[in-house]
């Protein structure tokens, strides 16, 4: 994944209002929501169309999938690290029971 795109996606999702806007309609003034939509659009999380006076928005799943894939790579690392720490913890407990300095 492009590092800049990942940064943009995380920056857009950092705001709780923008996360809420992606999930469901949001009750706020049009100028206020428009600012959030611009950030989401720049991050590629939505696309906006034009139908007469309306500017319908569509959720774009690709950037969210890319974030999920990026996180998945780290999840495997974190789980493996957790297993290593558990093994170290078990070793230290056994060493303490035997009275051996680790």
Short mmCIF file of C-alpha atoms in Angstrom, two decimals:
data_model
loop_
_atom_site.label_atom_id
_atom_site.label_comp_id
_atom_site.label_asym_id
_atom_site.label_seq_id
_atom_site.Cartn_x
_atom_site.Cartn_y
_atom_site.Cartn_z
CA UNK A 1 0.00 0.00 0.00
CA UNK A 2 1.18 3.50 -0.82
CA UNK A 3 2.43 5.10 2.40
CA UNK A 4 0.93 8.49 1.58
CA UNK A 5 -2.48 6.97 0.89
CA UNK A 6 -2.30 5.05 4.16
CA UNK A 7 -1.43 8.29 5.99
CA UNK A 8 -4.36 10.08 4.34
CA UNK A 9 -6.76 7.28 5.24
CA UNK A 10 -5.68 7.18 8.87
CA UNK A 11 -5.82 10.98 9.09
CA UNK A 12 -9.35 11.02 7.69
CA UNK A 13 -10.47 8.26 10.05
CA UNK A 14 -8.84 9.91 13.08
CA UNK A 15 -11.82 12.22 13.50
CA UNK A 16 -14.79 10.55 15.24
CA UNK A 17 -17.28 12.65 13.28
CA UNK A 18 -15.87 11.42 9.96
CA UNK A 19 -15.97 7.82 11.16
CA UNK A 20 -19.61 8.32 12.12
CA UNK A 21 -20.40 9.92 8.76
CA UNK A 22 -19.08 6.81 6.99
CA UNK A 23 -21.36 4.59 9.05
CA UNK A 24 -24.68 6.39 8.81
CA UNK A 25 -26.34 9.71 8.00
CA UNK A 26 -25.17 12.44 10.35
CA UNK A 27 -27.22 15.27 11.80
CA UNK A 28 -25.22 18.47 11.29
CA UNK A 29 -25.29 21.58 9.15
CA UNK A 30 -24.46 21.26 5.47
CA UNK A 31 -21.31 23.46 5.69
CA UNK A 32 -20.02 21.43 8.63
CA UNK A 33 -20.60 18.07 6.98
CA UNK A 34 -19.19 19.40 3.69
CA UNK A 35 -15.79 20.03 5.32
CA UNK A 36 -15.68 16.45 6.60
CA UNK A 37 -16.76 15.09 3.22
CA UNK A 38 -13.89 16.94 1.52
CA UNK A 39 -11.38 15.23 3.83
CA UNK A 40 -12.99 11.84 3.24
CA UNK A 41 -12.98 12.44 -0.52
CA UNK A 42 -9.28 13.49 -0.56
CA UNK A 43 -8.46 10.28 1.32
CA UNK A 44 -10.37 8.26 -1.30
CA UNK A 45 -12.88 7.00 1.24
CA UNK A 46 -15.84 8.45 -0.66
CA UNK A 47 -16.60 9.64 -4.17
CA UNK A 48 -19.08 12.38 -4.88
CA UNK A 49 -21.33 12.67 -7.88
CA UNK A 50 -23.72 15.31 -9.11
CA UNK A 51 -27.42 14.95 -9.75
CA UNK A 52 -29.03 18.34 -10.29
CA UNK A 53 -28.71 20.11 -6.91
CA UNK A 54 -27.67 16.95 -5.08
CA UNK A 55 -24.11 15.76 -4.48
CA UNK A 56 -24.61 12.09 -3.62
CA UNK A 57 -21.67 10.39 -1.91
CA UNK A 58 -20.61 6.80 -2.26
CA UNK A 59 -18.45 4.88 0.18
CA UNK A 60 -15.27 3.50 -1.38
CA UNK A 61 -14.17 0.31 0.33
CA UNK A 62 -10.69 -0.09 -1.22
CA UNK A 63 -8.85 2.29 1.16
CA UNK A 64 -10.51 0.62 4.16
CA UNK A 65 -9.50 -2.80 2.84
CA UNK A 66 -5.93 -1.57 2.39
CA UNK A 67 -5.89 -0.38 6.00
CA UNK A 68 -7.31 -3.73 7.13
CA UNK A 69 -4.62 -5.57 5.16
CA UNK A 70 -1.90 -3.36 6.65
CA UNK A 71 -3.21 -3.97 10.17
CA UNK A 72 -3.44 -7.72 9.48
CA UNK A 73 0.29 -7.86 8.80
CA UNK A 74 0.97 -6.30 12.18
CA UNK A 75 -1.60 -8.49 13.92
CA UNK A 76 0.43 -11.55 12.99
CA UNK A 77 3.57 -9.85 14.33
CA UNK A 78 1.81 -8.89 17.60
CA UNK A 79 0.44 -12.41 18.08
CA UNK A 80 3.86 -13.95 17.49
CA UNK A 81 5.41 -11.44 19.90
CA UNK A 82 2.80 -12.38 22.48
CA UNK A 83 3.70 -16.07 22.09
CA UNK A 84 7.40 -15.21 22.53
CA UNK A 85 6.66 -13.26 25.71
CA UNK A 86 4.58 -16.16 27.04
CA UNK A 87 7.49 -18.54 26.40
CA UNK A 88 9.89 -16.13 28.13
CA UNK A 89 7.48 -15.77 31.06
CA UNK A 90 7.23 -19.57 31.39
CA UNK A 91 11.02 -19.89 31.28
CA UNK A 92 11.47 -17.24 33.98
CA UNK A 93 8.87 -18.89 36.25
CA UNK A 94 10.60 -22.26 35.91
CA UNK A 95 13.97 -20.67 36.58
CA UNK A 96 12.63 -18.94 39.71
CA UNK A 97 11.16 -22.20 41.02
CA UNK A 98 14.51 -23.91 40.54
CA UNK A 99 16.32 -21.02 42.19
CA UNK A 100 18.37 -20.33 39.08
CA UNK A 101 19.24 -16.82 37.96
CA UNK A 102 17.87 -16.37 34.43
#
